[in-house]
Coordinates of N, CA, C and O in Angstrom, one line a residue:
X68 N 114.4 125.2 155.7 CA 113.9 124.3 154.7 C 113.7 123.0 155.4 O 114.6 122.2 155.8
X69 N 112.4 122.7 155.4 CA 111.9 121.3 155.7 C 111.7 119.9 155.0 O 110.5 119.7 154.9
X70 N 112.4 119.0 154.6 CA 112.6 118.2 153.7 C 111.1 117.2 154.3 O 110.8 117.1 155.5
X71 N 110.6 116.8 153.6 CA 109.5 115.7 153.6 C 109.3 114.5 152.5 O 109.5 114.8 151.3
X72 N 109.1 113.2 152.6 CA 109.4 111.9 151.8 C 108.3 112.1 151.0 O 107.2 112.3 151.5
X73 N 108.7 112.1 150.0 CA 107.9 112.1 148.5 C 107.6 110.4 148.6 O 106.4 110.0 148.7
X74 N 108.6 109.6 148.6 CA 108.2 108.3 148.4 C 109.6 107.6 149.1 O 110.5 108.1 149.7
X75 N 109.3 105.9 148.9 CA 110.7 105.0 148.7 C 109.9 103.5 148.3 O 108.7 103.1 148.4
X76 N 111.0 102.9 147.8 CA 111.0 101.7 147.6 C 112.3 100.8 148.5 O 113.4 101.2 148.8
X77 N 111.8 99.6 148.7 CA 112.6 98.7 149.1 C 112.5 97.4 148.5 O 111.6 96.6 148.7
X78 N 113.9 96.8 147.6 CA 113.3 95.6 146.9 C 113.1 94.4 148.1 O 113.5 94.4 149.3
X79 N 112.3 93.4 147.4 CA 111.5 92.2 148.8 C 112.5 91.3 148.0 O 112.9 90.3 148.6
X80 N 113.0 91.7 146.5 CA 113.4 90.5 146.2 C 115.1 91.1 144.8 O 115.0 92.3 144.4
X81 N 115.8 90.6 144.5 CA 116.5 91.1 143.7 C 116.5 91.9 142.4 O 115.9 91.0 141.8
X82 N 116.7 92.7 141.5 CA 116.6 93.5 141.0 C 117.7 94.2 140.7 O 118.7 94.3 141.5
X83 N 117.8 94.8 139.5 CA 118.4 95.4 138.5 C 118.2 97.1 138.7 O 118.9 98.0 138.5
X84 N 116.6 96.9 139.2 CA 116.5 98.5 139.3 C 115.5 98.9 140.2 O 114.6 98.2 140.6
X85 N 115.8 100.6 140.8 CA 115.1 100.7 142.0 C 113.6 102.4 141.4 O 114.0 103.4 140.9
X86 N 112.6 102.3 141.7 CA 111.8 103.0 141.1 C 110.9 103.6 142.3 O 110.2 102.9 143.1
X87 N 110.9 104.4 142.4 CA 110.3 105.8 142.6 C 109.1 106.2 142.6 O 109.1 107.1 143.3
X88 N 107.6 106.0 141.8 CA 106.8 106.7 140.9 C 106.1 106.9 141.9 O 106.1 106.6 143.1
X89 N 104.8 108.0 140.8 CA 104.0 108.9 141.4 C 103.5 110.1 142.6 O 102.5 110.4 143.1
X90 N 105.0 110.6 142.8 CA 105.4 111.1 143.7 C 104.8 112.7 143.4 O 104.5 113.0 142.3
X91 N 104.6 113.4 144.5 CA 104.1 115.1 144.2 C 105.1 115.5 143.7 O 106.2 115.0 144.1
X92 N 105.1 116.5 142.8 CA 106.7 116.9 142.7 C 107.0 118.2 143.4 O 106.1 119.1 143.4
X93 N 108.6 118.4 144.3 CA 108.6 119.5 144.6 C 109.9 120.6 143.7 O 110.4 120.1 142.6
X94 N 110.4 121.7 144.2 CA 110.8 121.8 143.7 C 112.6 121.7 143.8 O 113.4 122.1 142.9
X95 N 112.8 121.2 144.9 CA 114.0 120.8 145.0 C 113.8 119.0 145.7 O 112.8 118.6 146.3
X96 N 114.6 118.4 145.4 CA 114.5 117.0 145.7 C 116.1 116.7 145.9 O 117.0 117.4 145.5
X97 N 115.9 115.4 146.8 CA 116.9 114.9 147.6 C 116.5 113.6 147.1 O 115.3 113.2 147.1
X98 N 117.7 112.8 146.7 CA 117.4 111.0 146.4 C 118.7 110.3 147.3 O 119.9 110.5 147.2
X99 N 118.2 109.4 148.2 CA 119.0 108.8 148.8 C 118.5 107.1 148.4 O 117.5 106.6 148.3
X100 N 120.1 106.7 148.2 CA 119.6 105.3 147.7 C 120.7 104.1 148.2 O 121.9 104.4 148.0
X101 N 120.6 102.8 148.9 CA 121.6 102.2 150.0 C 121.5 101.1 148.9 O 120.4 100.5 148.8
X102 N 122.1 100.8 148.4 CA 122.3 99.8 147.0 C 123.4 98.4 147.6 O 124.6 98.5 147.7
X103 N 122.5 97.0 148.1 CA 123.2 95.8 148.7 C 123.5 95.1 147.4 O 122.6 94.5 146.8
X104 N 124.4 95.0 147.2 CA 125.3 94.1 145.9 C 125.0 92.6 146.2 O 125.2 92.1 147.3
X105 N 124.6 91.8 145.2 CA 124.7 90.9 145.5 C 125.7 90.0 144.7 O 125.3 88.9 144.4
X106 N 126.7 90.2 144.4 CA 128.0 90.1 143.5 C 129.3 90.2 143.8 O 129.7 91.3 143.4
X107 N 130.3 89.7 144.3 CA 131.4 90.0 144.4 C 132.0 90.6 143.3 O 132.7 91.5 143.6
X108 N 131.9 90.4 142.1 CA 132.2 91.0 140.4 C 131.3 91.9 139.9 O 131.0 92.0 138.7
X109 N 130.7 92.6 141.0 CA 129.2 93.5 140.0 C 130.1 94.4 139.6 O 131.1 94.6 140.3
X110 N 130.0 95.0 138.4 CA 130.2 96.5 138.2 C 129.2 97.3 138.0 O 128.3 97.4 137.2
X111 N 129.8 98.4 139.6 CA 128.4 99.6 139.3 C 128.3 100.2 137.9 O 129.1 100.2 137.0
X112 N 127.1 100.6 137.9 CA 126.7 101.4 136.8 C 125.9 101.6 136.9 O 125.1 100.8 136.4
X113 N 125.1 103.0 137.6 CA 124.3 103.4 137.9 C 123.6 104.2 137.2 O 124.3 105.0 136.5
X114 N 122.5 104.4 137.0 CA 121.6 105.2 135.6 C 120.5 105.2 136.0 O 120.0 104.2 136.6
X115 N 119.3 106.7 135.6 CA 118.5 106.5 136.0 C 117.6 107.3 135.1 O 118.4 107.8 134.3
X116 N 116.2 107.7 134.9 CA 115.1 108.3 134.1 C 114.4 109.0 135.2 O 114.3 108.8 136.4
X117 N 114.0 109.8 134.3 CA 113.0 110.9 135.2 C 111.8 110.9 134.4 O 111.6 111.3 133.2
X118 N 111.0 110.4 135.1 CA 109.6 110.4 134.6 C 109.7 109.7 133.3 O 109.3 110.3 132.2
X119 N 110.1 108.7 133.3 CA 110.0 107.3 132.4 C 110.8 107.8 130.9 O 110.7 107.1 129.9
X120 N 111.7 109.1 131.1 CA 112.1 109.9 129.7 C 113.0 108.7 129.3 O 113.8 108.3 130.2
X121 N 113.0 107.9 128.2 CA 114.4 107.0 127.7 C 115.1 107.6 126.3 O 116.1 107.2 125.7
X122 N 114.1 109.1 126.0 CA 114.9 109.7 124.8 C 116.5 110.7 125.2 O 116.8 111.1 126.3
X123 N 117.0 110.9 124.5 CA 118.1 111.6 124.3 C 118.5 113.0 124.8 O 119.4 113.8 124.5
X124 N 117.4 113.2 125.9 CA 117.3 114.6 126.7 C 118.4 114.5 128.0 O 118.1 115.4 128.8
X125 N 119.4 113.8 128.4 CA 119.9 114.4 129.6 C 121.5 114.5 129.2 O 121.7 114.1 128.0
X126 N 122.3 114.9 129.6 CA 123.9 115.1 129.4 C 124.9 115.5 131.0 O 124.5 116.2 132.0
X127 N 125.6 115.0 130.8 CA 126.7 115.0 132.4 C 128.0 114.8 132.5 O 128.7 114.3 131.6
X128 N 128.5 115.2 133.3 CA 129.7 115.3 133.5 C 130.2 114.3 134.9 O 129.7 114.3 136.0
X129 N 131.1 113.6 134.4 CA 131.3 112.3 136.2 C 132.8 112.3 135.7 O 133.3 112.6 134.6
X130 N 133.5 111.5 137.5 CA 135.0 111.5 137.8 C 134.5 110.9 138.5 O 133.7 111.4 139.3
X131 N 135.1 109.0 138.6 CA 135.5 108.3 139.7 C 136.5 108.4 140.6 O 137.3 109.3 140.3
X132 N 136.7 108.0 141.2 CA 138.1 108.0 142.3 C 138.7 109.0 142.4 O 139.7 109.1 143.1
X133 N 138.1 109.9 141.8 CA 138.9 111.5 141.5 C 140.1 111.7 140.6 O 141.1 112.5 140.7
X134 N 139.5 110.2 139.5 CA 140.5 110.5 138.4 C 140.1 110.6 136.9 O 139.9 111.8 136.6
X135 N 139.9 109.7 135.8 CA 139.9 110.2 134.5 C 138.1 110.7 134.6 O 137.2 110.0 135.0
X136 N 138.0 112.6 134.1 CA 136.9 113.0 134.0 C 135.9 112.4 132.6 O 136.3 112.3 131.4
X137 N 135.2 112.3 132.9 CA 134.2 111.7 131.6 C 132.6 112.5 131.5 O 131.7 112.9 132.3
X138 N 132.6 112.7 129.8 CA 131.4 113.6 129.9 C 130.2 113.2 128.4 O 130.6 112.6 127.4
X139 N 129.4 113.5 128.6 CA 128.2 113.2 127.5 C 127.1 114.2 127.4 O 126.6 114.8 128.3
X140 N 126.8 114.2 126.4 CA 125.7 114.6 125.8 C 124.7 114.5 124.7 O 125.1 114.3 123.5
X141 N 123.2 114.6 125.1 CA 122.0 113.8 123.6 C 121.9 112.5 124.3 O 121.3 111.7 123.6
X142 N 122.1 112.1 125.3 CA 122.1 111.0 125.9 C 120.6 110.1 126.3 O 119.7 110.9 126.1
X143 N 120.3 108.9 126.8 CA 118.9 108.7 127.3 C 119.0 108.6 128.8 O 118.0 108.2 129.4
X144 N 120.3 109.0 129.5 CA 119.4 108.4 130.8 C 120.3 109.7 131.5 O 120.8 110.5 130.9
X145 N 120.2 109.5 133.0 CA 120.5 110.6 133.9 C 121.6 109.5 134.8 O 121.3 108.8 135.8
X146 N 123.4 109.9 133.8 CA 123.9 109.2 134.8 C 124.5 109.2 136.1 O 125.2 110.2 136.4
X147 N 124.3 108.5 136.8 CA 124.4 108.6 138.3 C 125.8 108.1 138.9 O 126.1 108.7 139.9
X148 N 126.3 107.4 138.5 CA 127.8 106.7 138.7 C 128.2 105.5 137.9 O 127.6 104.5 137.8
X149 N 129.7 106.0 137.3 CA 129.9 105.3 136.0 C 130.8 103.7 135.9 O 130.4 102.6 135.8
X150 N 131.6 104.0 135.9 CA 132.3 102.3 136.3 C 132.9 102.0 137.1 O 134.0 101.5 136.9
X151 N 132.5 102.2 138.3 CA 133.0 101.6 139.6 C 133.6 100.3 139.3 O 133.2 99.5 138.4
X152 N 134.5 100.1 139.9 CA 134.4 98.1 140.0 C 134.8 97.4 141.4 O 135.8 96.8 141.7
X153 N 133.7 97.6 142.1 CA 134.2 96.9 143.2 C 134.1 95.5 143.3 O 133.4 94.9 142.5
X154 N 134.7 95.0 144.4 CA 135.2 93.9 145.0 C 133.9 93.5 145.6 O 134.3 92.4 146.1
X155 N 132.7 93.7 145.9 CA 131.8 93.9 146.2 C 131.6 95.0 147.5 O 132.3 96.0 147.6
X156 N 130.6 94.6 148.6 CA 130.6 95.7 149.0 C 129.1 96.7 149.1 O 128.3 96.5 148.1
X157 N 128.9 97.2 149.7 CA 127.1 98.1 149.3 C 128.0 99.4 148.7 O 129.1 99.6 148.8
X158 N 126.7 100.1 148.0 CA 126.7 101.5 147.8 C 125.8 102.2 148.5 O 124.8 101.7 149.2
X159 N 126.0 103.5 148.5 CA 125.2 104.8 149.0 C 125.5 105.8 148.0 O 126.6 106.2 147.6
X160 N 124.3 106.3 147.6 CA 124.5 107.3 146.7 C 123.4 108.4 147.0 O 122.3 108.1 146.8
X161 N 123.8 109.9 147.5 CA 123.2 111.3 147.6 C 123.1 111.8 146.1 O 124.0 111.7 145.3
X162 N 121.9 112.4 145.8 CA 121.6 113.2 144.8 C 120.4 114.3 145.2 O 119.2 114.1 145.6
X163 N 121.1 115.5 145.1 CA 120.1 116.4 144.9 C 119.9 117.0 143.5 O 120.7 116.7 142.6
X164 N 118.6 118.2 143.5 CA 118.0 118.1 142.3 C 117.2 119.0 141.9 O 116.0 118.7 142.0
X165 N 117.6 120.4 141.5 CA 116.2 121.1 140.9 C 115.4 121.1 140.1 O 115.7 121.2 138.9
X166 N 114.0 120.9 140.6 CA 113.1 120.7 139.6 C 112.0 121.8 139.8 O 111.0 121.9 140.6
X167 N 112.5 122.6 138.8 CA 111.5 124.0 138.6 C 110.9 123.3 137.3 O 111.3 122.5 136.4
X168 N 109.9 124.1 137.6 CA 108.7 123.8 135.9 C 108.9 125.0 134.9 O 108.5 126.1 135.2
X169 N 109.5 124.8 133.5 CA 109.7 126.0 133.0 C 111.3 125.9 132.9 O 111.9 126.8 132.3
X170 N 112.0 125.1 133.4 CA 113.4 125.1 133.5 C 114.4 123.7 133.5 O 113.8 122.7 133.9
X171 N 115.5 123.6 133.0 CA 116.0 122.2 132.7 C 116.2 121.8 133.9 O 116.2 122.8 134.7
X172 N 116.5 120.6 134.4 CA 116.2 119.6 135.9 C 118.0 119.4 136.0 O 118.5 118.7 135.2
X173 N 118.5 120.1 136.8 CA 120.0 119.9 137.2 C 120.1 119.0 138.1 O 119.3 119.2 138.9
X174 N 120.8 118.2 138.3 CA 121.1 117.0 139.5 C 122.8 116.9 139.6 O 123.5 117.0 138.7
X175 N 123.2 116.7 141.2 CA 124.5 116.4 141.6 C 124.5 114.9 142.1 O 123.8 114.8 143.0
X176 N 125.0 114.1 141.8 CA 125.0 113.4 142.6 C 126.3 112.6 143.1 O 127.1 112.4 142.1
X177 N 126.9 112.1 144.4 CA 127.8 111.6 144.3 C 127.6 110.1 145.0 O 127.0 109.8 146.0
X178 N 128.3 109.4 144.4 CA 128.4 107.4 145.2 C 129.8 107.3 145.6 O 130.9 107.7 145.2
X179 N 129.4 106.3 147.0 CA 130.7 105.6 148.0 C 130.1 104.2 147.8 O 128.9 103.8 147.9
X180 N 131.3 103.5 147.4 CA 131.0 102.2 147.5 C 131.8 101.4 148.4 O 133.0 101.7 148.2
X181 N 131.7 100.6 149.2 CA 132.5 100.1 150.3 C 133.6 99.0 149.8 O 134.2 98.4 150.7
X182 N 133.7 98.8 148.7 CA 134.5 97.6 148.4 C 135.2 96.6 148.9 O 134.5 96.5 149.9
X183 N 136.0 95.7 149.0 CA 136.5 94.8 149.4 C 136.2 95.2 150.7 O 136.1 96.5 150.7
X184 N 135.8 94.5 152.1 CA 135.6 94.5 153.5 C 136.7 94.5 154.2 O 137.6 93.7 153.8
X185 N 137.0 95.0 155.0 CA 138.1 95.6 156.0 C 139.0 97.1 155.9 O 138.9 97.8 154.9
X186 N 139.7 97.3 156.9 CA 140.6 98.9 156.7 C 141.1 98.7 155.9 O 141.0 99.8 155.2
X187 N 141.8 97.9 155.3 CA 143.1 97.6 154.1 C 142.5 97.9 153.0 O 143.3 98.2 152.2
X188 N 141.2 98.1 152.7 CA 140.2 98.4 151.0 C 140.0 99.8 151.8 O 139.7 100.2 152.9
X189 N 140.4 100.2 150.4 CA 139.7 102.2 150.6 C 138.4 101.8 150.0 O 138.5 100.7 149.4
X190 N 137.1 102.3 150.1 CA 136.3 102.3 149.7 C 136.6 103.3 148.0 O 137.6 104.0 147.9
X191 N 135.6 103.3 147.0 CA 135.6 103.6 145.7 C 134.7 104.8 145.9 O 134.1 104.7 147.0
X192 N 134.5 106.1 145.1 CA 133.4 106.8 145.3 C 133.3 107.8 144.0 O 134.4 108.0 143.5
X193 N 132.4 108.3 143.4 CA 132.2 109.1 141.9 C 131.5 110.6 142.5 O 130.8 110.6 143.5
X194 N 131.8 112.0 141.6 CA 130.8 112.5 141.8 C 130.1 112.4 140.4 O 130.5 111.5 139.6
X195 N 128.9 113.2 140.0 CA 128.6 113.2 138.7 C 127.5 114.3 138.9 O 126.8 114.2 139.9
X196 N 127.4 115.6 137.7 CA 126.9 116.8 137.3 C 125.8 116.5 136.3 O 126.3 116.5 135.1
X197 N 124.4 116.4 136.3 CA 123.6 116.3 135.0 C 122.4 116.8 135.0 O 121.9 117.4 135.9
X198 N 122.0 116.7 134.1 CA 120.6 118.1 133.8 C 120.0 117.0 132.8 O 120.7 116.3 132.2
X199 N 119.1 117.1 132.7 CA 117.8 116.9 131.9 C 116.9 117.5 131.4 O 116.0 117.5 132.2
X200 N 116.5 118.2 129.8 CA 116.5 119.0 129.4 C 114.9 119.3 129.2 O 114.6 120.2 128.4
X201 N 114.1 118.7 130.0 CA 112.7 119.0 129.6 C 112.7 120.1 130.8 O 113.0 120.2 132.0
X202 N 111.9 121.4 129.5 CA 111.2 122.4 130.7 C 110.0 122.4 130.8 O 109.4 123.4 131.1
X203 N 109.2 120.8 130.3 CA 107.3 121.2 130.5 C 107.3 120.4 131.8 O 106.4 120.9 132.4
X204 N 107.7 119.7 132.3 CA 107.0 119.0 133.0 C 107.9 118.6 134.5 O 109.0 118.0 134.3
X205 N 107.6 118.8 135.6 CA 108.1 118.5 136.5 C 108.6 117.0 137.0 O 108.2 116.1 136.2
X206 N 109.3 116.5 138.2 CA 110.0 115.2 138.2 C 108.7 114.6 139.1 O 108.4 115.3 140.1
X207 N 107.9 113.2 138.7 CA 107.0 112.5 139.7 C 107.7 111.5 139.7 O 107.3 110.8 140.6
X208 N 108.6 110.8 139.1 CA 108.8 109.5 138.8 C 110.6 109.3 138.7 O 111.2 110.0 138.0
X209 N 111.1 108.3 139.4 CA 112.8 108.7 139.2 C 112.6 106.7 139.1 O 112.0 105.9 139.8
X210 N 113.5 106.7 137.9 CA 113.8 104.7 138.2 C 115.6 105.4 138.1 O 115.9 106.4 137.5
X211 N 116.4 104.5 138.9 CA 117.5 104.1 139.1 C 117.6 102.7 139.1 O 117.0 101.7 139.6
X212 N 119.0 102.8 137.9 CA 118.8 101.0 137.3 C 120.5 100.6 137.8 O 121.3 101.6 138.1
X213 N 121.0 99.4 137.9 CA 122.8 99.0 137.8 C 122.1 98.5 135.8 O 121.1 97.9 135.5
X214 N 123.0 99.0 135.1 CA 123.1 98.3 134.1 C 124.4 97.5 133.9 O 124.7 96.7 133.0
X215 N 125.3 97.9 135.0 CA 126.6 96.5 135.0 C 126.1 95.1 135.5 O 124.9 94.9 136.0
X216 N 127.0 94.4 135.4 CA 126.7 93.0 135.7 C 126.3 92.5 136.8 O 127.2 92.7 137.6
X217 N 124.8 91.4 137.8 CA 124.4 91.8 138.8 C 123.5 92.6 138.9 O 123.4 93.6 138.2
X218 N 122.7 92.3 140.1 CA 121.5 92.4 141.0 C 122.1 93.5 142.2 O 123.1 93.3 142.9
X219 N 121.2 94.5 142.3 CA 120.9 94.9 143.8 C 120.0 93.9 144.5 O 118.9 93.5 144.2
X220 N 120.6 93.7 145.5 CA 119.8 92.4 146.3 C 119.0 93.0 147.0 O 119.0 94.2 147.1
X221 N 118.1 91.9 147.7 CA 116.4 92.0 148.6 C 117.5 93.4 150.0 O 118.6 93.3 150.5
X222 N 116.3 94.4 150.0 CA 116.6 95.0 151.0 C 117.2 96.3 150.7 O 117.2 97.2 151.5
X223 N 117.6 96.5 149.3 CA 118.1 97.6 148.9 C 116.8 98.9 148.5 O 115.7 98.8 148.0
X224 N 117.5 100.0 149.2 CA 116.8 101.6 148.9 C 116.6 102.3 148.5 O 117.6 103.0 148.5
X225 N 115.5 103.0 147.9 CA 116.1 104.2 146.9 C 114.6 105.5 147.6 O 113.4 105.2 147.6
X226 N 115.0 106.8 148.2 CA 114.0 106.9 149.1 C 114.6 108.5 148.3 O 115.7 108.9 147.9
X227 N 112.9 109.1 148.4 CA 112.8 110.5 147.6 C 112.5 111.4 148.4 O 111.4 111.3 149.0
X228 N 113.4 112.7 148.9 CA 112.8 113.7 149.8 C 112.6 114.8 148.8 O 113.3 114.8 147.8
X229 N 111.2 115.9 149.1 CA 111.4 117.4 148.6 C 111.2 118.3 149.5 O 110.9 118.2 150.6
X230 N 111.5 119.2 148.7 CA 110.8 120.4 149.6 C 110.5 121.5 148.8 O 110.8 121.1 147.6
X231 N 110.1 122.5 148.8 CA 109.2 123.7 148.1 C 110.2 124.9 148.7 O 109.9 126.1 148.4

């Protein structure tokens, strides 16, 4: 299996959220995204739409640190990592993603966040389990937003592979 870039974005300037659109859709996808904090106090909170959905269609399951599990459902967005709190620090977050037409859109995804700088900080990291329940229409469009406190700063990534 041969992965090929659907798209990417790179912000020029700070931002809240990182967007994706008009991409071919395939039917498995890969989302890689290098998220530069511009915050010593940001709290991640990562969240994202598939093809601009903001209704009540996705539900998931997440565990930070690999401790208290947390889960939802009827929800609007596709969440991607839940209250991190780092010290600042970048993120990196992997998500893969089935997107069959005719079938609900399942996503894994997991975030490492580097927190406080040096050996002495463990770095922070979540996984999270979620699906999105439309079966008409395939994924062309992914926005990934922080809705915690703080900007992803100039330079940050959010880059789409698929493959068929």
């Amino acid at each position: 299996m041969a992965w090929g870039k659907n798209g990417t974005t790179t912000l020029s300037s700070a931002s809240d959220t990182l967007d994706v659109t008009g991409f071919t859709a395939s039917e498995t996808m890969q989302t890689l995204q290098h998220g530069i904090l511009n915050s010593s106090s940001l709290k991640l909170t990562t969240r994202g739409n598939l093809n601009g959905d903001t209704g009540n269609n996705y539900a998931y399951r997440t565990k930070d640190n690999g401790v208290t599990e947390e889960y939802g459902g009827s929800i609007s967005y596709w969440r991607i990592g839940a209250g991190l709190n780092p010290t600042g620090g970048d993120n990196f977050i992997v998500s893969y993603m089935v997107n069959i037409s005719g079938e609900e859109k399942l996503m894994l995804s997991w975030i490492n966040n580097s927190n406080a700088s040096g050996a002495g900080n463990a770095p922070q990291r979540g996984e999270t389990a979620c699906k999105w329940v439309n079966t008409s229409d395939q994924v062309t469009d992914i926005d990934q937003a922080n809705v915690g406190n703080g900007d992803y700063n100039t330079d940050s990534n959010l880059t789409v592979l698929g493959t068929n």
